[in-house]
Coordinates of C-alpha atoms and ligand atoms in Angstrom, one line a residue:
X1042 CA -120.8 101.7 77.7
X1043 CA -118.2 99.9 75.5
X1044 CA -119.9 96.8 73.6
X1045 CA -117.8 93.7 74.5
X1046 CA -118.1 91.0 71.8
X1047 CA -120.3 88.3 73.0
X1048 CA -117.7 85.6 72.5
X1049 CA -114.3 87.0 73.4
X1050 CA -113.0 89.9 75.7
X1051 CA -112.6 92.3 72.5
X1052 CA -113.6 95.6 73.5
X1053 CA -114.4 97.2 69.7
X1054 CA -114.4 101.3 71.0
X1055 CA -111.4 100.6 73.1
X1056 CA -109.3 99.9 70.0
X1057 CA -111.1 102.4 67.4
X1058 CA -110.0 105.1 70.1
X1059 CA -106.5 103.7 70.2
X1060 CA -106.1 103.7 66.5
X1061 CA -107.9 107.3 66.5
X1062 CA -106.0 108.7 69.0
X1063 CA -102.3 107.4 67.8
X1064 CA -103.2 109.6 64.6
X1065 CA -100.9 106.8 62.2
X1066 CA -103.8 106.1 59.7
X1067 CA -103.6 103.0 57.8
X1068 CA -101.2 104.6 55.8
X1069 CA -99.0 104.2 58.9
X1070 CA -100.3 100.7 60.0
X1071 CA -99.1 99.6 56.5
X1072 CA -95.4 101.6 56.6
X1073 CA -95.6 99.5 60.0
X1074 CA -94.8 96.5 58.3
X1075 CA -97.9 94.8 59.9
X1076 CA -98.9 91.4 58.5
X1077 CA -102.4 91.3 59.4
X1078 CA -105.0 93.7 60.3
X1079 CA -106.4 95.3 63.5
X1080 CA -110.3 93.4 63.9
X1081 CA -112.1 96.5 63.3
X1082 CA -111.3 97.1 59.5
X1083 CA -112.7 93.3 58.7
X1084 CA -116.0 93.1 56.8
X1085 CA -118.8 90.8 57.9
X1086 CA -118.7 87.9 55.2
X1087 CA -122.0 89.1 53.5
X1088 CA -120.0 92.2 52.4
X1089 CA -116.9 89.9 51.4
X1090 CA -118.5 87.6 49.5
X1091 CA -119.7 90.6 47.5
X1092 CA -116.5 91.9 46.9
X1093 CA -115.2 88.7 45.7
X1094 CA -117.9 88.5 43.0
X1095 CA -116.0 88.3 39.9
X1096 CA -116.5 92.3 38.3
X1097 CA -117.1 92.4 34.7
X1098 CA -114.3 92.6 32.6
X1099 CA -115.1 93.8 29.6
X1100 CA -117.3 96.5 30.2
X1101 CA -116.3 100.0 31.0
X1102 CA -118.0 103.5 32.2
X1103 CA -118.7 105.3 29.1
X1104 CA -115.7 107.7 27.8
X1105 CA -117.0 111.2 26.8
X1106 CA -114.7 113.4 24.6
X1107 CA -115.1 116.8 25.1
X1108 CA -112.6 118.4 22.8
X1109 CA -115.3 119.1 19.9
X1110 CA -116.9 121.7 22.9
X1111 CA -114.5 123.4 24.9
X1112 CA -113.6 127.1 22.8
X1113 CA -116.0 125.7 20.1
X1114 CA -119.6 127.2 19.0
X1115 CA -120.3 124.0 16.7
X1116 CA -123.7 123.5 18.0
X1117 CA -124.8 120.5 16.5
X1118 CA -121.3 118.5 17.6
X1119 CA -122.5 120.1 21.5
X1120 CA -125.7 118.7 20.9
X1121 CA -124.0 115.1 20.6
X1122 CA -122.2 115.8 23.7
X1123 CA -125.3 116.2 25.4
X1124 CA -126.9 113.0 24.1
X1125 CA -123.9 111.5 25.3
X1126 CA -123.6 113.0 28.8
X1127 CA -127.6 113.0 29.0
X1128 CA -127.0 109.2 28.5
X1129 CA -124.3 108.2 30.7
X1130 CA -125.7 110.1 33.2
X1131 CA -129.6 108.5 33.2
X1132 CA -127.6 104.8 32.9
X1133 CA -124.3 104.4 34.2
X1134 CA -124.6 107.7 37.1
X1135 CA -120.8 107.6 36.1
X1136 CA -118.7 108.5 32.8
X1137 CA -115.2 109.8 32.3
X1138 CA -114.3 112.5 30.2
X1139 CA -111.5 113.1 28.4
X1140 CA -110.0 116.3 26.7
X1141 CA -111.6 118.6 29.0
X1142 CA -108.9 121.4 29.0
X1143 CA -107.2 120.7 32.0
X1144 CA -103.2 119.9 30.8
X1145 CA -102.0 116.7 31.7
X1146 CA -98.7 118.2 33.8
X1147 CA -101.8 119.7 36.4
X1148 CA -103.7 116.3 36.7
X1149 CA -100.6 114.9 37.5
X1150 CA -98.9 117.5 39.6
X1151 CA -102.1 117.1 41.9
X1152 CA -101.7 113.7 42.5
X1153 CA -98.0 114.1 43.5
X1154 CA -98.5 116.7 45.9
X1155 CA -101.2 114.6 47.6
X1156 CA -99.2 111.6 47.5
X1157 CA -96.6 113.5 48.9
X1158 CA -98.8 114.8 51.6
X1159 CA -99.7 110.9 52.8
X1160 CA -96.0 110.0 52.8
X1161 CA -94.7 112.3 55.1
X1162 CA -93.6 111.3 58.8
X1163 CA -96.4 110.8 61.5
X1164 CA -95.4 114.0 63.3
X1165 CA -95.7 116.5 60.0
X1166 CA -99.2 114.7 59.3
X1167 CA -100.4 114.0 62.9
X1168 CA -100.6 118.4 63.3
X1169 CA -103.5 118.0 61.1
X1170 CA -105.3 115.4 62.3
X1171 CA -109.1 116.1 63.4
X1172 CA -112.5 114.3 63.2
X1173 CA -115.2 117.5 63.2
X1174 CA -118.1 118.1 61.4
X1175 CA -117.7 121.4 60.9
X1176 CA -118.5 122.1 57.3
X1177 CA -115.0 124.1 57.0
X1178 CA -111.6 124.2 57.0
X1179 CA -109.1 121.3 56.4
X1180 CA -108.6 117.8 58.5
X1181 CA -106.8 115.2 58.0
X1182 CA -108.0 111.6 59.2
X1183 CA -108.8 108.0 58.8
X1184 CA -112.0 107.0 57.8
X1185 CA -114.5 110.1 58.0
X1186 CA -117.1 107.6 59.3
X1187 CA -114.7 105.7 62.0
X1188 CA -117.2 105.5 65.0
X1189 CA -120.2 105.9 62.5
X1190 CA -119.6 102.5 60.7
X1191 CA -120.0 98.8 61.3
X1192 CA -116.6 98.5 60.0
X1193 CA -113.6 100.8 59.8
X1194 CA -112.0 100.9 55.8
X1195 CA -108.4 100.7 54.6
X1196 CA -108.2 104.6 53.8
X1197 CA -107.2 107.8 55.3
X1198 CA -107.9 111.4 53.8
X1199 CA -106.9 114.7 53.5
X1200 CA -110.4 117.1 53.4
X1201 CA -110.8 120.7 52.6
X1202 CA -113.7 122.9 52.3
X1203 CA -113.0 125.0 49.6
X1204 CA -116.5 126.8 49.8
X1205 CA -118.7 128.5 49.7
X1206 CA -116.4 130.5 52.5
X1207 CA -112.9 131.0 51.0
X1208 CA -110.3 128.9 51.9
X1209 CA -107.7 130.1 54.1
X1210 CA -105.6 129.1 52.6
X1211 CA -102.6 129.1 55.0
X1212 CA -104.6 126.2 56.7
X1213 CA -103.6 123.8 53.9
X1214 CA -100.3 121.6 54.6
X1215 CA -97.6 123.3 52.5
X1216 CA -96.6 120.1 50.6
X1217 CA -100.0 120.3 48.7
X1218 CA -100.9 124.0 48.9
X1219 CA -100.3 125.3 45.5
X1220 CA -101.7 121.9 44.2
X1221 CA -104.4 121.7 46.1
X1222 CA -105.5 125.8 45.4
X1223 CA -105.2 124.8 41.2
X1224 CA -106.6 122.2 41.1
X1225 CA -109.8 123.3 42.5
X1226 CA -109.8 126.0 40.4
X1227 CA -109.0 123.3 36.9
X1228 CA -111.5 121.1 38.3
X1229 CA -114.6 123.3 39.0
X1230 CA -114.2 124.7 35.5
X1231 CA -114.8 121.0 34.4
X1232 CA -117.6 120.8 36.5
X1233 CA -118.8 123.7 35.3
X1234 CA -119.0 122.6 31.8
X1235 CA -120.2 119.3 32.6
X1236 CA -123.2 121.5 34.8
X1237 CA -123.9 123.1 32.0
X1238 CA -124.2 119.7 29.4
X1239 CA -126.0 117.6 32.4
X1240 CA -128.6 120.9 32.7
X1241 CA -129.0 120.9 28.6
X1242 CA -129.3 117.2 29.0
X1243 CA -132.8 118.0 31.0
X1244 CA -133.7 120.6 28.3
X1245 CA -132.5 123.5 31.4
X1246 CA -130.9 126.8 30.4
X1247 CA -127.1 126.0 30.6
X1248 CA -126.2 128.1 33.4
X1249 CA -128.8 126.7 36.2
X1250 CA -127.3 124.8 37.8
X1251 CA -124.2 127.9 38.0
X1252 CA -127.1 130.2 38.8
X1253 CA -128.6 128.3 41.9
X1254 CA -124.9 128.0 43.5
X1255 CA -124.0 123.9 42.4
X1256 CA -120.9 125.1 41.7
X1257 CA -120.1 126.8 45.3
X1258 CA -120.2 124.5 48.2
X1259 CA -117.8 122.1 47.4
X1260 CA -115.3 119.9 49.7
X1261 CA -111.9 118.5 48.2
X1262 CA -110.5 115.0 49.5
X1263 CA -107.3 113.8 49.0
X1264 CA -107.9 110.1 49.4
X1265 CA -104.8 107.7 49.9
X1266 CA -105.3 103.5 49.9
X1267 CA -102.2 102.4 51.2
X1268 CA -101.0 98.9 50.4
X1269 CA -103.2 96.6 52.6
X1270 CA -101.6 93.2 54.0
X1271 CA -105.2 91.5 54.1
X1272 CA -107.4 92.8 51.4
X1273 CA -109.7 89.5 50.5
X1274 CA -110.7 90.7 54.5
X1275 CA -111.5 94.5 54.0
X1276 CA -112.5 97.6 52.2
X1277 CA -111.1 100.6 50.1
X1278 CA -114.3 102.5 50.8
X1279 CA -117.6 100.7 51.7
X1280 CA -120.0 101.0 49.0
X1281 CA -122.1 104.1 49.2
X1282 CA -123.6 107.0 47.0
X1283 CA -122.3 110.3 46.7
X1284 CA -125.2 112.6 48.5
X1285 CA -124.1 115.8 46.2
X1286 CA -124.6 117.4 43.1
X1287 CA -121.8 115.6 41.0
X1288 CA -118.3 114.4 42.0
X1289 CA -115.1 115.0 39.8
X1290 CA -112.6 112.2 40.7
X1291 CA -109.1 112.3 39.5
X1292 CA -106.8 109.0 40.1
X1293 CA -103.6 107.6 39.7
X1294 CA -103.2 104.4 37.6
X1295 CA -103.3 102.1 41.0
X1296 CA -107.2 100.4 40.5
X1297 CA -109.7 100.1 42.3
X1298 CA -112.7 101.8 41.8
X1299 CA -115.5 99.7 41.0
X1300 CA -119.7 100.9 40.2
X1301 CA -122.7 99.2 40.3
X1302 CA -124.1 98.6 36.8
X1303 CA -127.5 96.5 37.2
X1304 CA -126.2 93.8 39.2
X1305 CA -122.7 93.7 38.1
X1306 CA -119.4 95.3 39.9
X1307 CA -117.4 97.5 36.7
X1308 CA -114.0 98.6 37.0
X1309 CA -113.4 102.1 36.1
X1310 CA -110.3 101.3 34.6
X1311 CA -108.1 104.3 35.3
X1312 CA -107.7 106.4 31.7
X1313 CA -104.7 108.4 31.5
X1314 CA -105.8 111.8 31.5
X1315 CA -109.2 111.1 32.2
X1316 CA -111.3 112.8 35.1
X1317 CA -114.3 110.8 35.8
X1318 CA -117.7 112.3 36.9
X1319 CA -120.7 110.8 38.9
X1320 CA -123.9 112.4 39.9
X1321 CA -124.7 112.6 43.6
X1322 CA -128.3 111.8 45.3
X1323 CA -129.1 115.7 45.3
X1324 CA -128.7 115.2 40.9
X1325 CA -131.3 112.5 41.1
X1326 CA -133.7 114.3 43.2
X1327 CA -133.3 117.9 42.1
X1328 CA -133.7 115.9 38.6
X1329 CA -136.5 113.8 39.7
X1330 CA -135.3 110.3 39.0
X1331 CA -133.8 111.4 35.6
X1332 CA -130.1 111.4 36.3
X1333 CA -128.7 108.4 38.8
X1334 CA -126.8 108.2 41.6
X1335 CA -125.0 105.2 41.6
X1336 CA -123.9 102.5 44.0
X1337 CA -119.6 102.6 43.7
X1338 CA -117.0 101.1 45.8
X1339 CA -113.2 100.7 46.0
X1340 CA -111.0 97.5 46.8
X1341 CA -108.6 97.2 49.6
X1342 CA -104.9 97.9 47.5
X1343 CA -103.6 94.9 47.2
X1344 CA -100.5 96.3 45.3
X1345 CA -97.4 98.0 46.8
X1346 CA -97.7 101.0 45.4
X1347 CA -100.9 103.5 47.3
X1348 CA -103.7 103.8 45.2
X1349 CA -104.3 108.1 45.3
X1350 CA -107.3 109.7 44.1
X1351 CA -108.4 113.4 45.0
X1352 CA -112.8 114.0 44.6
X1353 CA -114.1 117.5 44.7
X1354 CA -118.1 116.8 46.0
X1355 CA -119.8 119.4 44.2
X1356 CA -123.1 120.1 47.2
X1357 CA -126.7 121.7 46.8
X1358 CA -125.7 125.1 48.0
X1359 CA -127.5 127.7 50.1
X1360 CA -127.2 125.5 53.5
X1361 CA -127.1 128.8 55.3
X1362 CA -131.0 129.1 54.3
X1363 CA -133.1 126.8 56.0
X1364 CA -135.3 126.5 53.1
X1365 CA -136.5 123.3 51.1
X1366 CA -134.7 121.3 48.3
X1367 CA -136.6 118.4 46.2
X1368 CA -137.5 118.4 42.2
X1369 CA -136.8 121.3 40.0
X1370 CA -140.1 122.6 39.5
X1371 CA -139.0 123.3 36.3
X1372 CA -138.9 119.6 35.5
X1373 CA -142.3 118.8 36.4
X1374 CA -145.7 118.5 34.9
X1375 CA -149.3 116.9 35.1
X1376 CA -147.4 113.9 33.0
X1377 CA -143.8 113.9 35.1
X1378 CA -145.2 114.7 38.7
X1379 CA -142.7 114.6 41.6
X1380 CA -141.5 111.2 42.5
X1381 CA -139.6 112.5 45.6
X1382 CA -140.9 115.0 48.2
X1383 CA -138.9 118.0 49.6
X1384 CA -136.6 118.1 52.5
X1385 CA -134.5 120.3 54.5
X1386 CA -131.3 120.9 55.3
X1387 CA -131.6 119.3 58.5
X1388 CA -132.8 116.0 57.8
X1389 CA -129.8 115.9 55.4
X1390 CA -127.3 116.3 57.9
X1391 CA -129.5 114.0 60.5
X1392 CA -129.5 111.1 58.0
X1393 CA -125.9 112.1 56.4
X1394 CA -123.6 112.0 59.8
X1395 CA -126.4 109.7 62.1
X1396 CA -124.5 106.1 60.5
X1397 CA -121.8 105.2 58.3
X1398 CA -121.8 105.9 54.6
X1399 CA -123.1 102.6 53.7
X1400 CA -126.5 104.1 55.2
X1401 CA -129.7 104.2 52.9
X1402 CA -129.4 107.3 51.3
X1403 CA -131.7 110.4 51.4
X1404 CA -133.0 109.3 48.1
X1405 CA -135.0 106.1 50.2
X1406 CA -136.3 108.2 52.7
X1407 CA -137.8 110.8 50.3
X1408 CA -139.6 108.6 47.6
X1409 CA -143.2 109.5 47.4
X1410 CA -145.0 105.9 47.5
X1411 CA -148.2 105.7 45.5
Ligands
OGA2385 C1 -115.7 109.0 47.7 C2 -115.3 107.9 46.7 C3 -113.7 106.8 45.4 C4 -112.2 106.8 45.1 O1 -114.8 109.6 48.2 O2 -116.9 109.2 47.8 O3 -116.2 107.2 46.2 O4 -111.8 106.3 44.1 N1 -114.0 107.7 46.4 O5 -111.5 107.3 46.0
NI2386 NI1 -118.1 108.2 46.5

């Protein structure tokens, strides 16, 4: 039965299905002209007055040159890298790194073909429109949480799986296809290196995390934040952790993006040419505490021009199995026993897709209590 607001005749569903079903997104609400925004993308205050906290201004996610380590054997300049990645990773969750190989010309190719994607007419986009989840092939919608959340945010998003199945790769709206096929390919070589520092960072071979499949199951979005009319009243993306390995995030220079550091909101400033990299809840756990999934957020765009990012969610691999994930045993001892306690592949998805992506994350539910 539709919940009717105590106070007034709104009928919440009624209008989330309206918006749903005319497939515009907010990237067409905004194109709309519209002045203020439909009821359901406005936060309760406690979440406002959050936003409006004042972020810090002078700090920033650490930057982490890689340019000393890609074609290079000097070992002790790798080991630095390490430190630094090891580092980032156990305090900020989040870095960006810079010089990682990929030319400039692809970063920014990629976010032009996905712009171009959002700004096409309604009836070229609408084709694609689907809410499923299926873990494969390529949908196009507003807010993957729509009827999950309390309330709806002022994004839409282009979404392909881009494995562990292959692609086809036909299914991906021509405008981005080339695009969208490179720079999966430029961007899990990144991730690959950055495995392989993150896993030296925990005193692993280099190439476990490539050898239990990290690198395989991994889901591309194409994020756009349209200009929002009202945006002291709503949300870019609700704050939330990742729940995979590592994310690589590439952006355009619209801001935005905002992590938790203690208690403080941080801007990740956009770097030109930087790619910036956060460790998901499965890095924490499969680390056992050491590396940290962070708390990040983005504002509703306030400026005229869409804000574009595109993440590749690197995911713990092997979901076919229905075996369990938890700790690396590898990474435990007498001294550094568990602190989280295995689970399945089932309670992930249960706890993933039962709420919105503000929910408490896996990481909550799994923490052995003493
Ligand atoms: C996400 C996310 C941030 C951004 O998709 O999980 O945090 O800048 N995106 O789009
Ligand atoms: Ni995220």
């Amino acid at each position: 039965m539709a919940a009717m607001d105590a106070n007034s005749s709104y009928d919440r569903m009624k209008e989330l299905k309206e918006f749903d079903e005319s497939k515009m997104g907010v990237k067409g609400l905004s194109d709309s002209g519209l002045t203020s925004i439909p009821r359901f993308f406005v936060h309760p205050p406690e979440t406002l007055s959050d936003f409006k906290k004042s972020s810090s201004t002078c700090t920033n996610i650490p930057i982490i040159d890689l340019s000393g380590i890609i074609n290079s054997k000097d070992n002790d300049h790798r080991l630095k890298i390490v430190e630094q990645v090891k580092e980032a990773a156990k305090t900020w969750g989040f870095f960006q790194v810079i010089n990682h190989g990929v030319p400039i010309s692809v970063l920014d190719e990629t976010i032009h073909a996905i712009r171009a994607f959002h700004d096409q007419p309604h009836e070229v986009k609408a084709k694609f429109y689907k809410r499923e989840n299926e873990l494969g092939g390529v949908m196009y919608m507003s807010n993957n949480d729509l009827y999950r959340a309390k309330s709806a945010a002022w994004h839409d998003s282009l979404q392909a799986w881009m494995g562990p199945e292959p692609l086809k790769v036909a299914d991906l709206p021509e405008i981005c296809r080339n695009e969208v096929v490179a720079w999966d390919k430029s961007a899990t070589e990144v991730a690959e290196t950055v495995m392989e520092l993150l896993c030296e960072g925990l005193g692993l071979e280099a190439g476990k995390f490539k050898e239990l499949t990290f690198l395989d199951t991994r889901v591309l979005v194409g994020h756009c934040y349209p200009y929002c009319p009202q945006p002291d009243l709503t949300v870019g993306i609700t704050s939330h952790t990742d729940p995979g390995v590592i994310t690589v995030l590439l952006q355009n220079h619209v801001p935005g993006l905002q992590v938790k550091h203690g208690d403080e909101w941080v801007n990740v400033k956009p770097v030109p040419g930087g790619l910036i990299i956060n460790a998901g809840d499965f890095l924490q756990i499969i680390s056992n505490g050491e590396y940290k999934s962070v708390q990040h957020r983005v504002l509703a765009n306030s400026s005229k021009e869409a804000r574009i990012s595109i993440v590749i969610f690197f995911n713990l691999a092997k979901w076919k199995g229905d075996g369990y994930h938890g700790p690396l045993p590898e990474l435990l001892s007498p001294e550094k026993p568990a602190i989280y306690r295995n689970f399945t592949r089932q309670e992930f998805f249960e706890n993933f897709y039962s709420k919105g992506i503000d929910t408490k994350s896996l990481i909550e539910k799994i923490k052995i209590k003493n």
